[in-house]
Amino acid sequence: MAHLKCQLICLAFLLHLLNVQVACGPSKRIINGFNATAKQFPYQVFMDRYVNYFWYANCGGTIISSKWILTAAHCIVDNAEAFNIYLGAVDKSNASEPGQQQLLVKRSQVIVHPEYDAVRVLNDLALIRLPAELHFSAYIQPARLPDPKHLHGNENGLVSGWGVTDIQHPTSSNILQYYDVRILSLDDCTTLLHTLSPAMFVPQTFICLKPSGSTPCFGDSGGPLAKRNPDGSSTLLGVTSFRLDSTCQLNMPAIYTRVSSYLSWIKSHIDAPDC
């Protein structure tokens, strides 16, 4: 935890120099979202982390195969010893709800992107290898990986998570929340971020959402930005990474890591043969 605190102090100092405040960290909930229903987001997972004999609410993630979950690197890089993964859940406080499963994953089963940069919040991805192969059902399904050539600018999407719904009472939601979003083009994303922070580096690996009446907040980190396909399946477009304020203001953009930029790295692990 001391290492994480040091990283966050360094990050805060640098962002002060750049006149921008980034809010990420292992806890991000959706403000002004809607309650999800059973089977609506079968690819969505939630993670608690185990640190020094205590469990803490942590982050979201996305099922991308029967053995792998994709989440944000910043959800992983403290001294957590293990993670409890909720699958098929809507009310994560109700372990007996239909379809819900929980899996314990050791820290050794997590792969953080080798070029993750906590200061500039770049390459903010991590893979979690599950201890057993999932048996898919109406409650538990993977999201598809995106087309590497499609940037999805000016398209609609869905954001979901169990993060904070009221910044004045910042506790993790028990009920999965979601809202509809509009994805900005890369040019519009760059223009918006430079308006807020002229010195900010905006790579193609970022996805910006158009500010609206809802927004992700603390506890939604690592969770999915997805789109619904005509056949009822979903495609994962982004992973919740950070935002430019610490109070989850509705007029501030949320930033996602663009999954299509990392397909080679993702597939090099999930397609590798079991040892």
Short mmCIF file of C-alpha atoms in Angstrom, two decimals:
data_model
loop_
_atom_site.label_atom_id
_atom_site.label_comp_id
_atom_site.label_asym_id
_atom_site.label_seq_id
_atom_site.Cartn_x
_atom_site.Cartn_y
_atom_site.Cartn_z
CA MET A 1 0.00 0.00 0.00
CA ALA A 2 2.94 2.30 0.68
CA HIS A 3 4.04 1.85 -2.94
CA LEU A 4 0.56 2.79 -4.17
CA LYS A 5 0.46 5.85 -1.93
CA CYS A 6 3.82 6.94 -3.29
CA GLN A 7 2.55 6.53 -6.85
CA LEU A 8 -0.57 8.55 -6.11
CA ILE A 9 1.42 11.34 -4.46
CA CYS A 10 3.73 11.55 -7.47
CA LEU A 11 0.74 11.50 -9.82
CA ALA A 12 -1.02 14.26 -7.90
CA PHE A 13 2.10 16.44 -7.97
CA LEU A 14 2.61 16.02 -11.70
CA LEU A 15 -1.03 16.71 -12.49
CA HIS A 16 -0.90 19.81 -10.33
CA LEU A 17 1.89 21.04 -12.58
CA LEU A 18 -0.23 20.26 -15.63
CA ASN A 19 -3.26 21.96 -14.07
CA VAL A 20 -5.36 18.81 -14.38
CA GLN A 21 -6.72 16.47 -11.78
CA VAL A 22 -7.12 12.82 -12.66
CA ALA A 23 -9.38 10.68 -10.51
CA CYS A 24 -8.77 6.98 -10.85
CA GLY A 25 -7.78 4.38 -8.27
CA PRO A 26 -9.32 1.14 -7.18
CA SER A 27 -12.86 2.26 -6.58
CA LYS A 28 -15.05 4.15 -9.23
CA ARG A 29 -20.18 4.05 -9.27
CA ILE A 30 -22.43 5.50 -11.82
CA ILE A 31 -24.10 8.82 -11.00
CA ASN A 32 -27.73 9.05 -12.23
CA GLY A 33 -27.71 5.54 -13.66
CA PHE A 34 -30.48 2.94 -13.92
CA ASN A 35 -30.86 -0.35 -12.06
CA ALA A 36 -29.82 -3.29 -14.22
CA THR A 37 -31.88 -6.46 -14.47
CA ALA A 38 -30.85 -10.10 -14.42
CA LYS A 39 -29.08 -11.27 -17.61
CA GLN A 40 -28.84 -7.70 -18.96
CA PHE A 41 -25.04 -7.47 -18.57
CA PRO A 42 -23.83 -11.08 -18.41
CA TYR A 43 -20.25 -10.04 -19.23
CA GLN A 44 -19.97 -7.68 -16.23
CA VAL A 45 -18.02 -8.69 -13.12
CA PHE A 46 -17.10 -7.01 -9.84
CA MET A 47 -13.99 -7.57 -7.75
CA ASP A 48 -13.27 -7.27 -4.06
CA ARG A 49 -9.60 -7.23 -3.08
CA TYR A 50 -8.00 -8.86 -0.03
CA VAL A 51 -5.36 -6.74 1.71
CA ASN A 52 -3.88 -7.36 5.17
CA TYR A 53 -6.68 -9.65 6.37
CA PHE A 54 -9.52 -7.41 5.14
CA TRP A 55 -11.74 -7.40 2.06
CA TYR A 56 -12.37 -4.11 0.24
CA ALA A 57 -14.71 -3.21 -2.62
CA ASN A 58 -12.49 -2.70 -5.62
CA CYS A 59 -13.35 -2.51 -9.33
CA GLY A 60 -15.33 -3.85 -12.24
CA GLY A 61 -14.20 -6.03 -15.11
CA THR A 62 -15.39 -7.83 -18.22
CA ILE A 63 -15.51 -11.51 -19.14
CA ILE A 64 -13.75 -11.89 -22.51
CA SER A 65 -13.42 -15.70 -22.62
CA SER A 66 -14.16 -18.75 -20.50
CA LYS A 67 -10.84 -18.27 -18.67
CA TRP A 68 -10.11 -14.54 -18.75
CA ILE A 69 -11.34 -11.21 -17.41
CA LEU A 70 -10.15 -7.80 -18.59
CA THR A 71 -9.92 -4.92 -16.12
CA ALA A 72 -7.85 -1.80 -15.43
CA ALA A 73 -4.22 -2.04 -14.32
CA HIS A 74 -4.70 0.59 -11.63
CA CYS A 75 -7.19 -1.75 -9.96
CA ILE A 76 -4.43 -4.30 -9.45
CA VAL A 77 -1.17 -2.57 -8.63
CA ASP A 78 -1.39 -2.31 -4.84
CA ASN A 79 -0.47 -5.12 -2.44
CA ALA A 80 -3.70 -7.09 -2.78
CA GLU A 81 -3.13 -10.78 -2.12
CA ALA A 82 -6.31 -12.08 -3.77
CA PHE A 83 -9.51 -11.03 -5.50
CA ASN A 84 -13.07 -12.24 -5.08
CA ILE A 85 -14.81 -12.12 -8.46
CA TYR A 86 -18.60 -11.75 -8.68
CA LEU A 87 -20.07 -13.19 -11.89
CA GLY A 88 -23.67 -13.18 -13.09
CA ALA A 89 -24.61 -10.71 -10.37
CA VAL A 90 -27.03 -7.80 -10.24
CA ASP A 91 -27.30 -7.47 -6.45
CA LYS A 92 -23.80 -8.34 -5.33
CA SER A 93 -24.91 -8.34 -1.69
CA ASN A 94 -27.21 -11.31 -2.39
CA ALA A 95 -25.05 -14.40 -2.91
CA SER A 96 -28.16 -16.55 -3.39
CA GLU A 97 -29.63 -14.56 -6.29
CA PRO A 98 -30.17 -16.70 -9.41
CA GLY A 99 -27.10 -16.94 -11.62
CA GLN A 100 -24.60 -15.36 -9.26
CA GLN A 101 -21.24 -17.07 -8.76
CA GLN A 102 -18.10 -16.04 -6.91
CA LEU A 103 -14.53 -17.10 -7.63
CA LEU A 104 -11.37 -16.52 -5.62
CA VAL A 105 -8.35 -15.52 -7.70
CA LYS A 106 -4.77 -15.26 -6.43
CA ARG A 107 -2.67 -12.21 -7.25
CA SER A 108 -0.28 -14.47 -9.16
CA GLN A 109 -3.03 -15.04 -11.76
CA VAL A 110 -3.08 -11.37 -12.76
CA ILE A 111 -1.12 -9.95 -15.71
CA VAL A 112 -0.67 -6.17 -15.76
CA HIS A 113 0.18 -4.59 -19.10
CA PRO A 114 4.00 -4.35 -19.18
CA GLU A 115 3.93 -0.70 -20.27
CA TYR A 116 1.36 0.50 -17.76
CA ASP A 117 2.21 4.10 -16.82
CA ALA A 118 0.53 5.15 -13.57
CA VAL A 119 1.65 8.77 -13.93
CA ARG A 120 0.18 9.44 -17.36
CA VAL A 121 -2.44 6.70 -16.97
CA LEU A 122 -1.41 4.94 -20.17
CA ASN A 123 -1.88 1.26 -21.09
CA ASP A 124 -4.25 0.92 -18.13
CA LEU A 125 -5.18 -2.73 -18.63
CA ALA A 126 -4.79 -6.00 -16.76
CA LEU A 127 -5.85 -9.57 -17.46
CA ILE A 128 -7.09 -11.98 -14.81
CA ARG A 129 -6.80 -15.69 -15.43
CA LEU A 130 -9.61 -17.60 -13.75
CA PRO A 131 -8.84 -20.75 -11.73
CA ALA A 132 -11.48 -22.77 -13.58
CA GLU A 133 -13.17 -22.52 -16.95
CA LEU A 134 -16.53 -20.77 -16.85
CA HIS A 135 -19.70 -22.55 -17.89
CA PHE A 136 -21.66 -19.96 -19.82
CA SER A 137 -25.36 -19.42 -19.23
CA ALA A 138 -27.93 -16.68 -19.69
CA TYR A 139 -26.38 -15.01 -16.62
CA ILE A 140 -22.70 -15.37 -17.55
CA GLN A 141 -21.47 -14.65 -21.07
CA PRO A 142 -18.33 -13.12 -22.58
CA ALA A 143 -18.26 -9.84 -24.43
CA ARG A 144 -16.77 -9.93 -27.91
CA LEU A 145 -13.50 -8.18 -28.62
CA PRO A 146 -13.75 -5.26 -31.06
CA ASP A 147 -12.65 -4.88 -34.66
CA PRO A 148 -9.07 -3.51 -34.57
CA LYS A 149 -9.80 -0.98 -37.34
CA HIS A 150 -13.02 0.45 -35.94
CA LEU A 151 -12.68 3.43 -33.56
CA HIS A 152 -16.44 3.69 -32.79
CA GLY A 153 -16.43 7.49 -32.73
CA ASN A 154 -19.86 9.15 -32.78
CA GLU A 155 -21.53 5.88 -31.81
CA ASN A 156 -23.70 4.89 -28.86
CA GLY A 157 -22.59 2.59 -26.09
CA LEU A 158 -23.40 1.34 -22.61
CA VAL A 159 -21.51 1.83 -19.36
CA SER A 160 -22.20 -0.32 -16.30
CA GLY A 161 -20.84 -0.77 -12.80
CA TRP A 162 -21.34 -0.95 -9.05
CA GLY A 163 -19.56 2.31 -8.22
CA VAL A 164 -20.65 5.32 -6.16
CA THR A 165 -24.06 6.79 -7.04
CA ASP A 166 -23.91 9.73 -4.64
CA ILE A 167 -20.62 11.58 -4.23
CA GLN A 168 -21.82 12.87 -0.84
CA HIS A 169 -22.14 9.27 0.38
CA PRO A 170 -19.31 7.46 -1.45
CA THR A 171 -20.07 3.80 -0.87
CA SER A 172 -20.20 1.08 -3.49
CA SER A 173 -23.65 0.31 -4.88
CA ASN A 174 -25.07 -3.15 -4.23
CA ILE A 175 -27.20 -3.01 -7.40
CA LEU A 176 -25.56 -2.93 -10.82
CA GLN A 177 -26.11 0.44 -12.52
CA TYR A 178 -25.92 1.40 -16.20
CA TYR A 179 -26.53 4.27 -18.58
CA ASP A 180 -26.42 5.00 -22.31
CA VAL A 181 -23.47 6.99 -23.62
CA ARG A 182 -22.28 8.75 -26.75
CA ILE A 183 -18.69 8.07 -27.77
CA LEU A 184 -16.74 11.07 -29.04
CA SER A 185 -14.54 10.88 -32.12
CA LEU A 186 -10.81 10.98 -31.42
CA ASP A 187 -10.62 14.55 -32.74
CA ASP A 188 -13.50 15.68 -30.52
CA CYS A 189 -11.97 13.85 -27.57
CA THR A 190 -8.64 15.62 -28.09
CA THR A 191 -10.32 19.01 -28.47
CA LEU A 192 -12.37 18.53 -25.31
CA LEU A 193 -9.45 17.37 -23.18
CA HIS A 194 -7.18 20.14 -24.43
CA THR A 195 -9.88 22.67 -23.58
CA LEU A 196 -9.79 21.40 -20.01
CA SER A 197 -6.04 20.79 -19.86
CA PRO A 198 -3.97 22.24 -22.74
CA ALA A 199 -0.82 20.30 -21.79
CA MET A 200 -2.50 16.90 -21.56
CA PHE A 201 -1.18 14.10 -23.76
CA VAL A 202 -4.11 12.48 -25.60
CA PRO A 203 -3.14 9.24 -27.36
CA GLN A 204 -5.31 7.23 -29.74
CA THR A 205 -5.59 4.64 -26.98
CA PHE A 206 -8.05 6.90 -25.11
CA ILE A 207 -11.82 6.90 -25.59
CA CYS A 208 -13.84 9.90 -24.37
CA LEU A 209 -17.52 9.87 -23.58
CA LYS A 210 -19.63 12.92 -24.24
CA PRO A 211 -20.58 14.52 -20.89
CA SER A 212 -24.26 13.89 -20.12
CA GLY A 213 -26.71 13.63 -17.26
CA SER A 214 -24.96 10.49 -15.97
CA THR A 215 -21.33 9.61 -15.33
CA PRO A 216 -19.14 6.84 -13.96
CA CYS A 217 -17.64 7.51 -10.55
CA PHE A 218 -15.48 5.88 -7.89
CA GLY A 219 -15.94 2.09 -7.99
CA ASP A 220 -16.66 1.80 -11.73
CA SER A 221 -12.96 1.58 -12.64
CA GLY A 222 -12.02 -1.43 -14.74
CA GLY A 223 -15.59 -1.92 -15.90
CA PRO A 224 -16.88 -2.02 -19.47
CA LEU A 225 -17.83 0.45 -22.13
CA ALA A 226 -19.70 -1.82 -24.52
CA LYS A 227 -22.11 -1.77 -27.43
CA ARG A 228 -25.07 -4.04 -28.03
CA ASN A 229 -25.00 -5.99 -31.30
CA PRO A 230 -28.06 -6.79 -33.43
CA ASP A 231 -27.85 -10.48 -32.46
CA GLY A 232 -28.08 -9.62 -28.75
CA SER A 233 -24.40 -10.10 -27.98
CA SER A 234 -22.16 -7.27 -26.77
CA THR A 235 -18.76 -5.98 -27.89
CA LEU A 236 -16.29 -4.52 -25.42
CA LEU A 237 -14.98 -1.15 -26.64
CA GLY A 238 -13.29 0.35 -23.59
CA VAL A 239 -12.23 -0.16 -19.98
CA THR A 240 -13.05 2.53 -17.40
CA SER A 241 -9.76 4.26 -16.58
CA PHE A 242 -9.89 7.79 -15.14
CA ARG A 243 -11.61 11.15 -15.15
CA LEU A 244 -10.47 14.76 -15.00
CA ASP A 245 -12.07 15.61 -11.68
CA SER A 246 -12.32 14.07 -8.23
CA THR A 247 -16.00 14.82 -7.60
CA CYS A 248 -17.68 13.04 -10.53
CA GLN A 249 -19.14 16.20 -12.08
CA LEU A 250 -21.61 15.53 -14.88
CA ASN A 251 -19.96 18.08 -17.19
CA MET A 252 -16.55 16.39 -17.03
CA PRO A 253 -15.55 13.60 -19.41
CA ALA A 254 -14.74 10.05 -18.38
CA ILE A 255 -11.74 8.44 -20.08
CA TYR A 256 -11.60 4.80 -21.17
CA THR A 257 -8.76 2.63 -22.43
CA ARG A 258 -9.48 1.67 -26.05
CA VAL A 259 -9.54 -2.15 -26.19
CA SER A 260 -8.96 -2.33 -29.96
CA SER A 261 -5.52 -0.77 -29.44
CA TYR A 262 -4.42 -3.74 -27.35
CA LEU A 263 -5.77 -6.76 -29.19
CA SER A 264 -2.33 -8.21 -29.91
CA TRP A 265 -1.36 -8.12 -26.25
CA ILE A 266 -4.72 -9.50 -25.11
CA LYS A 267 -4.76 -12.34 -27.63
CA SER A 268 -1.14 -13.27 -26.92
CA HIS A 269 -2.31 -14.34 -23.46
CA ILE A 270 -5.86 -15.57 -23.88
CA ASP A 271 -5.04 -17.61 -27.00
CA ALA A 272 -1.87 -19.13 -25.55
CA PRO A 273 -2.08 -22.88 -24.82
CA ASP A 274 -2.45 -23.94 -21.20
CA CYS A 275 0.80 -25.06 -19.63
#
